[in-house]
Tab-separated table of C-alpha atoms and ligand atoms in Angstrom:
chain	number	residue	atom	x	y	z
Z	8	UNK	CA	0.000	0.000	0.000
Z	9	UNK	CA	1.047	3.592	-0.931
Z	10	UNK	CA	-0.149	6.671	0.374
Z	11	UNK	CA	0.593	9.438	-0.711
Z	12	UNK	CA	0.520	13.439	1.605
Z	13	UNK	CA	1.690	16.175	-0.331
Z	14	UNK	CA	1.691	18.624	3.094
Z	15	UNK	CA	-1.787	20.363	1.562
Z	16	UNK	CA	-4.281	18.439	2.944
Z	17	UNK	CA	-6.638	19.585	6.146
Z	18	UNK	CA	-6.178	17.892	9.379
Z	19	UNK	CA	-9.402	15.866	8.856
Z	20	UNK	CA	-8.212	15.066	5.038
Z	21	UNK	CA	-4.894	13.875	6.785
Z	22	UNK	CA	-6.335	11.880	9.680
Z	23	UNK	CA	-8.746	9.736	7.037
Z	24	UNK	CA	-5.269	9.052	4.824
Z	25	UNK	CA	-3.795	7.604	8.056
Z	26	UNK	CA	-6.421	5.356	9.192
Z	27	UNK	CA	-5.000	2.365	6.913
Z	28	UNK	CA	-1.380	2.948	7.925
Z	29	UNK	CA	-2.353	3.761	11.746
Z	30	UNK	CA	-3.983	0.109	11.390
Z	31	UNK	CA	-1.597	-1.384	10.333
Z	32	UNK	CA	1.266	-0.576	12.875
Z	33	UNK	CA	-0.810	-1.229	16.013
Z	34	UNK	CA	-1.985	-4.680	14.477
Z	35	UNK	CA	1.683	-5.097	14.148
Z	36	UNK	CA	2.327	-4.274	10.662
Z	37	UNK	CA	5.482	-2.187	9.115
Z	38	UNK	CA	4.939	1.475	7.612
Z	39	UNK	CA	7.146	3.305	6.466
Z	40	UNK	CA	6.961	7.390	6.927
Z	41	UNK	CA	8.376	11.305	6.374
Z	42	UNK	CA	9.497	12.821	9.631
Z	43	UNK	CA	11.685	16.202	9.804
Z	44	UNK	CA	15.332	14.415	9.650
Z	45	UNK	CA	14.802	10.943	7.079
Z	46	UNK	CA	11.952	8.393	6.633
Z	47	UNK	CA	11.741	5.952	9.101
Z	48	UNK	CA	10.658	2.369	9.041
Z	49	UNK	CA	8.080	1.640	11.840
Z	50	UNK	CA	6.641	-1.291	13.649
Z	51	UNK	CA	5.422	-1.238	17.033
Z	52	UNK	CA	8.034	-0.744	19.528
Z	53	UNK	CA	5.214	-3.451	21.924
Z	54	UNK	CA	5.535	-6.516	19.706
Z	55	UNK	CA	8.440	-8.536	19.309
Z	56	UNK	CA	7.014	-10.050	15.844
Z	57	UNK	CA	6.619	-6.390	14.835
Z	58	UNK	CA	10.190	-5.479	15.395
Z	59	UNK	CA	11.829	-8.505	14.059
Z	60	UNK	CA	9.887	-7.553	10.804
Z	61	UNK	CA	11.559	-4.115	10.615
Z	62	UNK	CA	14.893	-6.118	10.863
Z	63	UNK	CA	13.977	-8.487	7.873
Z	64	UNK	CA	12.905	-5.420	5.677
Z	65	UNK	CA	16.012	-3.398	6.027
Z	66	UNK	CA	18.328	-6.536	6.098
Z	67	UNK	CA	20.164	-5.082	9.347
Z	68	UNK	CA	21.942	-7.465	12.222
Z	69	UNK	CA	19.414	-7.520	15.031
Z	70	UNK	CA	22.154	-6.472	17.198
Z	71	UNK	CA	21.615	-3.014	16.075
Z	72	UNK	CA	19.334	-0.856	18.455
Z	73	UNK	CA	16.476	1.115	16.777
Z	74	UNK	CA	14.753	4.406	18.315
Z	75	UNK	CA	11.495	4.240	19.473
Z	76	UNK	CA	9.010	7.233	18.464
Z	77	UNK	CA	6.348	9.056	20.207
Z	78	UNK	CA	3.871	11.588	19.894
Z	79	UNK	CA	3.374	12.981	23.709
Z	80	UNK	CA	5.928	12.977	26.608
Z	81	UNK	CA	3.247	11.126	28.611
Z	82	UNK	CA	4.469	7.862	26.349
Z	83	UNK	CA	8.273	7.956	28.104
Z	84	UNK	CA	6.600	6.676	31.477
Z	85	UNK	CA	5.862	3.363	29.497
Z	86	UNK	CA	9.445	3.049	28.137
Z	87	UNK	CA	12.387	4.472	30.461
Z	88	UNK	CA	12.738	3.672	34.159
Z	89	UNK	CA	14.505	7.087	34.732
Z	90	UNK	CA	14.952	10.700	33.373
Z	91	UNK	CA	17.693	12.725	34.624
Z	92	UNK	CA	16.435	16.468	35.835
Z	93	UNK	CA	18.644	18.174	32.649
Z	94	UNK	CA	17.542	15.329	30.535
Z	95	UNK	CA	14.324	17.189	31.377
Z	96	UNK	CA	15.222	20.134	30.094
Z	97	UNK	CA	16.636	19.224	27.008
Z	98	UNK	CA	13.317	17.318	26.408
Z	99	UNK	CA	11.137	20.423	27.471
Z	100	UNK	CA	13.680	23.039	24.780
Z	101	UNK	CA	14.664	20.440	21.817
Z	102	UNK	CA	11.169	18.013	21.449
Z	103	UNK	CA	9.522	17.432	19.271
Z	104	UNK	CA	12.937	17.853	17.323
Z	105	UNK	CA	16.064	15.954	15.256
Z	106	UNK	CA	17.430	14.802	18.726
Z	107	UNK	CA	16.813	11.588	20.281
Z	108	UNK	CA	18.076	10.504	23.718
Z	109	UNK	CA	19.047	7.886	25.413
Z	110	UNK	CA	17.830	6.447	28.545
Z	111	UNK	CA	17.646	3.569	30.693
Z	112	UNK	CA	14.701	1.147	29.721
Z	113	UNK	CA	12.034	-0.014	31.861
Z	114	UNK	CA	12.564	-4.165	32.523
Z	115	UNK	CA	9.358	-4.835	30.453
Z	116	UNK	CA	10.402	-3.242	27.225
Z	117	UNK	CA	11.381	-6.427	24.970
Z	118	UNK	CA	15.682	-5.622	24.568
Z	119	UNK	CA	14.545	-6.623	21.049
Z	120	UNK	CA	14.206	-2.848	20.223
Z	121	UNK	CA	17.286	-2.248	22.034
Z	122	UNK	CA	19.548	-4.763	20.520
Z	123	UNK	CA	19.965	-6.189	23.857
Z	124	UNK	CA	20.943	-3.403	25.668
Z	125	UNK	CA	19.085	-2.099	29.294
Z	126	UNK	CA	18.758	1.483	27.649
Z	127	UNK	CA	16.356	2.770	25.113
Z	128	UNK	CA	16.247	5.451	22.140
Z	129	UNK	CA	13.409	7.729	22.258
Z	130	UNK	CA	12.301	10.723	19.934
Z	131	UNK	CA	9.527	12.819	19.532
Z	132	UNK	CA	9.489	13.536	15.678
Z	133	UNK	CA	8.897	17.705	14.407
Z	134	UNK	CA	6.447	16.446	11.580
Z	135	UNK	CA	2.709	16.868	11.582
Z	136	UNK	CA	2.687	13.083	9.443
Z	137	UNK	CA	4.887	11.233	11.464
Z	138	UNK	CA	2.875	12.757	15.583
Z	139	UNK	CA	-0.356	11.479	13.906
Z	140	UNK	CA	0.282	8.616	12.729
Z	141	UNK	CA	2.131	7.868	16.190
Z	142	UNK	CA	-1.147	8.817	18.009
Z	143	UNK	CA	-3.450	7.168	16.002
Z	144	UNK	CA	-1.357	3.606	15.800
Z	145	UNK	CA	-1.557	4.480	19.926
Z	146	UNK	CA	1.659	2.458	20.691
Z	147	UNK	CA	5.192	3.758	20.586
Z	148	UNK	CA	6.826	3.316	16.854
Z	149	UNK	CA	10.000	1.546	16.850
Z	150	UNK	CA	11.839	2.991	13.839
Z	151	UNK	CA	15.347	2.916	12.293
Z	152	UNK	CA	15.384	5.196	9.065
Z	153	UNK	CA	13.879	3.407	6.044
Z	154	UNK	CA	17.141	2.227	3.822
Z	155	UNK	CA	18.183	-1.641	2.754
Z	156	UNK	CA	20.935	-1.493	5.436
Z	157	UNK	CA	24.302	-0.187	4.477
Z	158	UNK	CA	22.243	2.237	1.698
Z	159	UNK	CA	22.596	6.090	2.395
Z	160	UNK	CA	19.607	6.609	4.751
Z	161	UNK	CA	16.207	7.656	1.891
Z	162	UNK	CA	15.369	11.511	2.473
Z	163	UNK	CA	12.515	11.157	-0.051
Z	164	UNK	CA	9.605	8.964	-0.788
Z	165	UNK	CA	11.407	8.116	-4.064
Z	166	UNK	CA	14.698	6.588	-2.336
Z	167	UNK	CA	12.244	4.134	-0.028
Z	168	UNK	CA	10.399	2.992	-2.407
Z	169	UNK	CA	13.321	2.437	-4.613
Z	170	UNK	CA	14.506	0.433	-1.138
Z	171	UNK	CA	11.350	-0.911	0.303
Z	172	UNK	CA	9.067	-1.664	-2.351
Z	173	UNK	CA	7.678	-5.114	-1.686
Z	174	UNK	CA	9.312	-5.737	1.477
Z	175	UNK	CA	7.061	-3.425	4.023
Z	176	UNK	CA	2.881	-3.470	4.242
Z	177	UNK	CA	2.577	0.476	3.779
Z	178	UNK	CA	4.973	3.656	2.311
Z	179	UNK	CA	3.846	6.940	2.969
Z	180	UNK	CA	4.812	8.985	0.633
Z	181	UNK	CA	5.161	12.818	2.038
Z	182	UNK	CA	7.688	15.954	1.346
Z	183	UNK	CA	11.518	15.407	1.124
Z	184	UNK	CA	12.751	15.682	4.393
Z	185	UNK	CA	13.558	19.027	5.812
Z	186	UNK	CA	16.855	18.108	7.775
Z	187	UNK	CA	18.348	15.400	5.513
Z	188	UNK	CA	20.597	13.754	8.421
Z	189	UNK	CA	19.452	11.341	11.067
Z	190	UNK	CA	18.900	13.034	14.450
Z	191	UNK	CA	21.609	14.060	17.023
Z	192	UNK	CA	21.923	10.552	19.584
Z	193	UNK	CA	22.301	11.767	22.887
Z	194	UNK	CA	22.890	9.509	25.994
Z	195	UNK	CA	21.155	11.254	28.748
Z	196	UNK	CA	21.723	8.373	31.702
Z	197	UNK	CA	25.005	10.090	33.028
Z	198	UNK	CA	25.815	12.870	34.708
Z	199	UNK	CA	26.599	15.054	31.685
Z	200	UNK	CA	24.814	14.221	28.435
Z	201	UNK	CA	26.740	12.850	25.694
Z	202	UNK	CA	26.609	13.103	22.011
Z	203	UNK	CA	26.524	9.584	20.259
Z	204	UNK	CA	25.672	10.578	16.625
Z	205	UNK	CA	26.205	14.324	15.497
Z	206	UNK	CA	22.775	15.913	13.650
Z	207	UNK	CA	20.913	19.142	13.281
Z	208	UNK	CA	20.790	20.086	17.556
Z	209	UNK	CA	24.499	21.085	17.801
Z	210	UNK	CA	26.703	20.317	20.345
Z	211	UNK	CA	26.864	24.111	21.359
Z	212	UNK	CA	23.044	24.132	21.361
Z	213	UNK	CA	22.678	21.369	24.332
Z	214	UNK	CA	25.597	23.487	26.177
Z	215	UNK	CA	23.866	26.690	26.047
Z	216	UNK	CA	20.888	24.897	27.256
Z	217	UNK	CA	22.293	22.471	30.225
Z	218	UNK	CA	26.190	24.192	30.740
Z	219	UNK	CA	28.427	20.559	29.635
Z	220	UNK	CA	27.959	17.728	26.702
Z	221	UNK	CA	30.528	16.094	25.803
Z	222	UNK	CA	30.895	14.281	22.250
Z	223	UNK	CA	32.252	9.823	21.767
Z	224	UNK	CA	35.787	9.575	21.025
Z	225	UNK	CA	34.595	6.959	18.696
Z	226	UNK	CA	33.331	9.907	16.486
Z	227	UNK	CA	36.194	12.083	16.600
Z	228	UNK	CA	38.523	10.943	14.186
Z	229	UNK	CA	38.012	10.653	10.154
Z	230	UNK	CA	37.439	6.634	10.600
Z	231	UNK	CA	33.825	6.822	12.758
Z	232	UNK	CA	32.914	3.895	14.455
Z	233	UNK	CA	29.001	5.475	16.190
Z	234	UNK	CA	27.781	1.801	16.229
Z	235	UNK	CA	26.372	3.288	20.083
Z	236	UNK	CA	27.048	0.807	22.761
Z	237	UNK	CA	26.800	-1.976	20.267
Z	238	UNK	CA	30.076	-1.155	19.271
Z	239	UNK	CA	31.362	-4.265	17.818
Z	240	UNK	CA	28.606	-5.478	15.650
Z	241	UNK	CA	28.285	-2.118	14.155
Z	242	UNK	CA	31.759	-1.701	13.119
Z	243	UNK	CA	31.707	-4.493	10.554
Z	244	UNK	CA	28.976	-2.902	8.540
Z	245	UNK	CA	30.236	-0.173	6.062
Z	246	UNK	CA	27.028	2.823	6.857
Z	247	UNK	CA	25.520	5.311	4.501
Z	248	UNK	CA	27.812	4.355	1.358
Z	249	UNK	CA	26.821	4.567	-1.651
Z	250	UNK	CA	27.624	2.089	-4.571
Z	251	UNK	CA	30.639	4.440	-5.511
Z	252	UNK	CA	34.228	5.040	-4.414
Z	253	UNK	CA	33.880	8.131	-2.436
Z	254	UNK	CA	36.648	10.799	-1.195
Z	255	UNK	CA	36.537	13.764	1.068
Z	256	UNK	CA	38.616	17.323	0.310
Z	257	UNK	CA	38.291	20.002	2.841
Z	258	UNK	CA	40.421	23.089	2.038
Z	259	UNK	CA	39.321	27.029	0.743
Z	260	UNK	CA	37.545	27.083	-2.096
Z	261	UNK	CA	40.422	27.962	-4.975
Z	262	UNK	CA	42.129	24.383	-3.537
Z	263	UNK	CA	39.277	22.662	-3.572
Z	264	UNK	CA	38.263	23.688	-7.174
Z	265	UNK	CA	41.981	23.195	-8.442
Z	266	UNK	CA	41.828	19.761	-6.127
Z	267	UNK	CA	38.803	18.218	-7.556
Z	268	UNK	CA	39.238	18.832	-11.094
Z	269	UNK	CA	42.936	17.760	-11.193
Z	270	UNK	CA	41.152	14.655	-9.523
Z	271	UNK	CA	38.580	14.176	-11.755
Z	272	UNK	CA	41.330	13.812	-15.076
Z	273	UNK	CA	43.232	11.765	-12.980
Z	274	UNK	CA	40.367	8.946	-12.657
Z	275	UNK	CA	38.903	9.401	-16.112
Z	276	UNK	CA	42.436	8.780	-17.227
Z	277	UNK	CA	40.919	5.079	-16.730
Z	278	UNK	CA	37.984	5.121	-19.950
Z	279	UNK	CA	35.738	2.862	-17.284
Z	280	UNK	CA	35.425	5.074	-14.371
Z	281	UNK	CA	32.471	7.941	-14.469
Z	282	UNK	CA	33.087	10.712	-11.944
Z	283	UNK	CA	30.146	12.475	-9.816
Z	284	UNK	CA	31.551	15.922	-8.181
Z	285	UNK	CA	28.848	17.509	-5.115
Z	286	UNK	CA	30.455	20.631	-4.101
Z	287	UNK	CA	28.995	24.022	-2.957
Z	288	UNK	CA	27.408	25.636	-6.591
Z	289	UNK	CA	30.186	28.408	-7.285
Z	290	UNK	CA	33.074	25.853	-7.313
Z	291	UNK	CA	30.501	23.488	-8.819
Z	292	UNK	CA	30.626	26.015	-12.023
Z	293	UNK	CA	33.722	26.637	-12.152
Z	294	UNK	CA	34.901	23.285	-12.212
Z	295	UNK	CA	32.520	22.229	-14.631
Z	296	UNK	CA	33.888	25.218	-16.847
Z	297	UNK	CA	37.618	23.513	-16.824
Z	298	UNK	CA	35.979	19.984	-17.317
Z	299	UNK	CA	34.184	21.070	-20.306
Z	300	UNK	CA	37.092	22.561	-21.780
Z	301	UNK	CA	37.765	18.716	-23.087
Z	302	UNK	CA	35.666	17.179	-25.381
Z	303	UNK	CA	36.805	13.648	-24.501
Z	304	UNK	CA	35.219	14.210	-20.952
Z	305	UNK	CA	31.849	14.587	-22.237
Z	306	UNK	CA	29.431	12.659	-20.228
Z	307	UNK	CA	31.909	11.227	-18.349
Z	308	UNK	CA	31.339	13.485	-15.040
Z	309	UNK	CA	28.703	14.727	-13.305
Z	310	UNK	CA	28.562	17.360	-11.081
Z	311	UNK	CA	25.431	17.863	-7.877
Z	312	UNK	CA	25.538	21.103	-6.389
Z	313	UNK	CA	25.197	21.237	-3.143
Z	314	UNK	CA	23.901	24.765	-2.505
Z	315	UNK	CA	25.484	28.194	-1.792
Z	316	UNK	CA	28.878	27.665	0.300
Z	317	UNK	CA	26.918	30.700	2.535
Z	318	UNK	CA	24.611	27.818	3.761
Z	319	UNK	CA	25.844	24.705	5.362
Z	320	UNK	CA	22.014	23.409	5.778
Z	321	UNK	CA	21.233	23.100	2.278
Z	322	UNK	CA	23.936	20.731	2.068
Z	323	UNK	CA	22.620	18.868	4.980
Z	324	UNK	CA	19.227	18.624	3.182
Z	325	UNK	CA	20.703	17.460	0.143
Z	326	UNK	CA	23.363	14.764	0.925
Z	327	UNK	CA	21.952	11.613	0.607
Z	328	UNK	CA	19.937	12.493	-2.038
Z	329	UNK	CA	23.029	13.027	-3.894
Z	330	UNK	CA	24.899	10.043	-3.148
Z	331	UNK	CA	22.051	7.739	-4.480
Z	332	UNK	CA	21.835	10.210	-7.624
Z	333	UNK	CA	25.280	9.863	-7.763
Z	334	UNK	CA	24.581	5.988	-8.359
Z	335	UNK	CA	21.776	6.445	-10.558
Z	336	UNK	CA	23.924	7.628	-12.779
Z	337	UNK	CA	26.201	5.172	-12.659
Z	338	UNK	CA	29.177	7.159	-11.509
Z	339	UNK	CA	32.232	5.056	-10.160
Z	340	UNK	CA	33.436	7.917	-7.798
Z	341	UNK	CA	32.329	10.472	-6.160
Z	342	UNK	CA	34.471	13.849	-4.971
Z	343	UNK	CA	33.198	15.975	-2.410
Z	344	UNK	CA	33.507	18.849	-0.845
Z	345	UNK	CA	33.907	18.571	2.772
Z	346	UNK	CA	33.359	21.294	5.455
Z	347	UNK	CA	34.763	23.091	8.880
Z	348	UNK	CA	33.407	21.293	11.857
Z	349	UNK	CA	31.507	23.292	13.431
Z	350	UNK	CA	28.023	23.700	13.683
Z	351	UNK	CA	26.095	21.905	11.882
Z	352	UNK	CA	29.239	20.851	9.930
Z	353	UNK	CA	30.189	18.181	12.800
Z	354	UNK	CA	27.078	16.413	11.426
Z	355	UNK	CA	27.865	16.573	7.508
Z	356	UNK	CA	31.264	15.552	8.053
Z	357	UNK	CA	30.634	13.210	10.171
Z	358	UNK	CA	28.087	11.264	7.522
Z	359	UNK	CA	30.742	12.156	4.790
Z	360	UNK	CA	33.617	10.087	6.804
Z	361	UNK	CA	31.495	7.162	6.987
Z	362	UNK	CA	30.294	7.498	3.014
Z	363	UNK	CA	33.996	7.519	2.310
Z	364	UNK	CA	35.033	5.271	4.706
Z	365	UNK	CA	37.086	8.036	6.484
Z	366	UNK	CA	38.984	8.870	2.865
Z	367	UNK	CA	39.328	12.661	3.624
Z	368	UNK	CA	42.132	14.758	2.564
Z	369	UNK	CA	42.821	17.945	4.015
Z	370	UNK	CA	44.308	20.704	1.113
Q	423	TXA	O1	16.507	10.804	12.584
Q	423	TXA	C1	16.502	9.659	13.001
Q	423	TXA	O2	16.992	9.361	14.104
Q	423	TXA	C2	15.843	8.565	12.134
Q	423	TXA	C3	14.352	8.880	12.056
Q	423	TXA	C4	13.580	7.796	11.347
Q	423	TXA	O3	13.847	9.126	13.335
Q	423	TXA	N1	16.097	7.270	12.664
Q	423	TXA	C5	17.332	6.688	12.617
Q	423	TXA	O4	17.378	5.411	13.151
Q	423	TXA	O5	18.297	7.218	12.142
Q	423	TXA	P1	18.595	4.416	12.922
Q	423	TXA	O6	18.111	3.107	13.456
Q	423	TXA	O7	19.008	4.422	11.514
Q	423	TXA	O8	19.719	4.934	13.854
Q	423	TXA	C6	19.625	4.734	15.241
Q	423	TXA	C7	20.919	5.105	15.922
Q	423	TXA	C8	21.990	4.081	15.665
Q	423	TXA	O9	23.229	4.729	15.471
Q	423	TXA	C9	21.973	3.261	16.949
Q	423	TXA	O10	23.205	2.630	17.208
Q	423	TXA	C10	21.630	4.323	17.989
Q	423	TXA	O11	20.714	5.168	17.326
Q	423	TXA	N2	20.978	3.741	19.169
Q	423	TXA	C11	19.732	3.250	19.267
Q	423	TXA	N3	19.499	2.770	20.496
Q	423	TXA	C12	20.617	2.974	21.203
Q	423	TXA	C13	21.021	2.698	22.544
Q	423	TXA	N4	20.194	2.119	23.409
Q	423	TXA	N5	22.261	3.048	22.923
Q	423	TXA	C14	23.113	3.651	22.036
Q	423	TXA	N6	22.794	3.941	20.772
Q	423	TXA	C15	21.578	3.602	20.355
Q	424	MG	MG1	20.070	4.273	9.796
């Protein structure tokens, strides 16, 4: 079943579209749905059955925790044992929101969802789609974004049904997402909340807000290992790559335009490679300007823009989208354009080290 919300409907036209899919998560069924950061993939987060069917569908080791959604903060008494007083007001300032904390889980909570851990995942999704259907399935929504695991997660209804068709009971089709990263992971059972997976709520936003946050070593360095606490499973599966050979250049822009298309003639020097460039639109132009100066090259590049270099959350929104473009067309490499971490830049690189499998070169 597809259903499709193109964000113009009234709340009653909206509420009828989600009767089916409401069904069919709380009688255990898989939908998947928009929210603000990528689509997820949800089953109830109450039925073992359910969950074990969202690990079939993406293909992912069931060692792997997945976040459980809600739609009111009432829901967290059902799910975590305890919630820390600035865990409180992180919740109060950042939900509904890209962030998702951790907590510890209540006994009764099947460590299915938790890939066997005592603590849980829990977000409140920003996205009108994603609360009602929550509240109308009435059960918490176990959901890991909707990609065939190891895919670049889908930021449009497009890229899941390219990835889901046939293996879930319902896609809703909505908007592309508005973030285009998964949300900021933060383990709220300690004393001072710690950043698991970078996303849109910044590092420097939870410090202004609580005073201290401190960020994983694991996700420090150019090779990111953010498996969570299921550390070694994760690290044997290769996350958000696409199909492509991928490499990283951070530098100012003149390098990185000189950088990429020197690149770029070096791999086409081999007449089976096809090169896909996603850099900020200015270098994007200018690069393609040099490229095009040789015939021979025709068709054998393509270049994604990835926004104005003024504004790091266009490139955010548009990642993903690019990588699986990128393989659409059948490019064997892909250059990009990295960025300063900071900001939301912590989050962009951090998804660009694991596309590239930490292959970043600093000019
Ligand atoms: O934005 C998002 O978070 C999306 C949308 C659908 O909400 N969901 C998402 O889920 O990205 P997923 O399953 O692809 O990523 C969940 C992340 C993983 O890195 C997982 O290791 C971590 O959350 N995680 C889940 N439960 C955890 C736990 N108990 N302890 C540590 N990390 C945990
Ligand atoms: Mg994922």
């Amino acid at each position: 079943l597809i259903v499709t919300i193109n964000g113009s409907e009234t709340n009653e036209e909206l509420n009828k579209l989600l009767i089916k899919p409401s069904e069919i998560l709380a009688s255990g069924g898989t939908v998947a749905f928009p929210t603000e950061t990528v689509y997820g993939l949800g089953a109830s987060a109450l039925s073992e059955e359910a969950v074990n069917s969202i690990y079939m569908a993406k293909g992912r080791p069931s060692d792997n925790p997945l976040i459980v959604h809600i739609a009111n903060v009432e829901s967290l008494n059902l799910l975590v044992s305890e919630v820390k007083p600035y865990a409180k007001l992180l919740m109060a300032a950042l939900w509904p929101g890209p962030i998702t904390f951790i907590f510890s889980k209540k006994p009764e909570i099947s460590s299915k969802v938790c890939g066997g851990l005592d603590t849980i995942a829990v977000r409140m999704p920003a996205h009108k789609v994603a609360l009602e259907l929550i509240r109308m399935s009435k059960k918490p929504i176990a959901a890991p974004s909707a990609n065939l695991s190891g895919k670049p997660s889908p930021t449009s209804g497009r890229a899941v049904i390219d990835d889901m068709s046939g293996r879930v009971d319902c896609i809703i089709v909505g908007e592309n997402s508005e973030v285009g990263l998964e949300s900021t992971v933060l383990d709220v059972t300690g004393d001072i909340p710690m950043i698991l997976r970078p996303g849109k709520v910044t590092r420097e936003r939870i410090v202004e807000l609580v005073g201290a946050c401190e960020m994983d070593v694991a996700i420090s360095g150019d090779k990111i290992d953010d498996s969570g606490v299921a550390k070694s499973p994760g690290m044997k599966y290769k996350h958000y790559a696409p199909e492509a050979d991928m490499e990283v250049f951070v530098g100012s822009s003149s390098d990185i335009v000189r950088s990429l298309y020197e690149k770029t003639r070096n791999i086409l020097d081999d007449p089976k490679t096809k090169v896909g460039i996603m850099t900020f639109l200015e270098e994007a132009m200018v690069i393609d300007n040099m490229l095009r100066g040789h015939d021979c090259l025709n068709g054998r590049y393509e270049w994604i823009d990835v926004g104005s270099s003024k504004e790091q959350t266009d490139y955010a929104g548009k990642l993903f989208e690019n990588l699986r473009t990128f393989d659409a067309l059948g490019c064997t490499h892909i250059l990009a354009r990295g960025v300063d971490e900071i900001g939301l830049g912590v989050a962009i690189m951090n998804r660009l080290k694991k596309a590239s499998d930490g292959k970043v070169t600093r000019i």
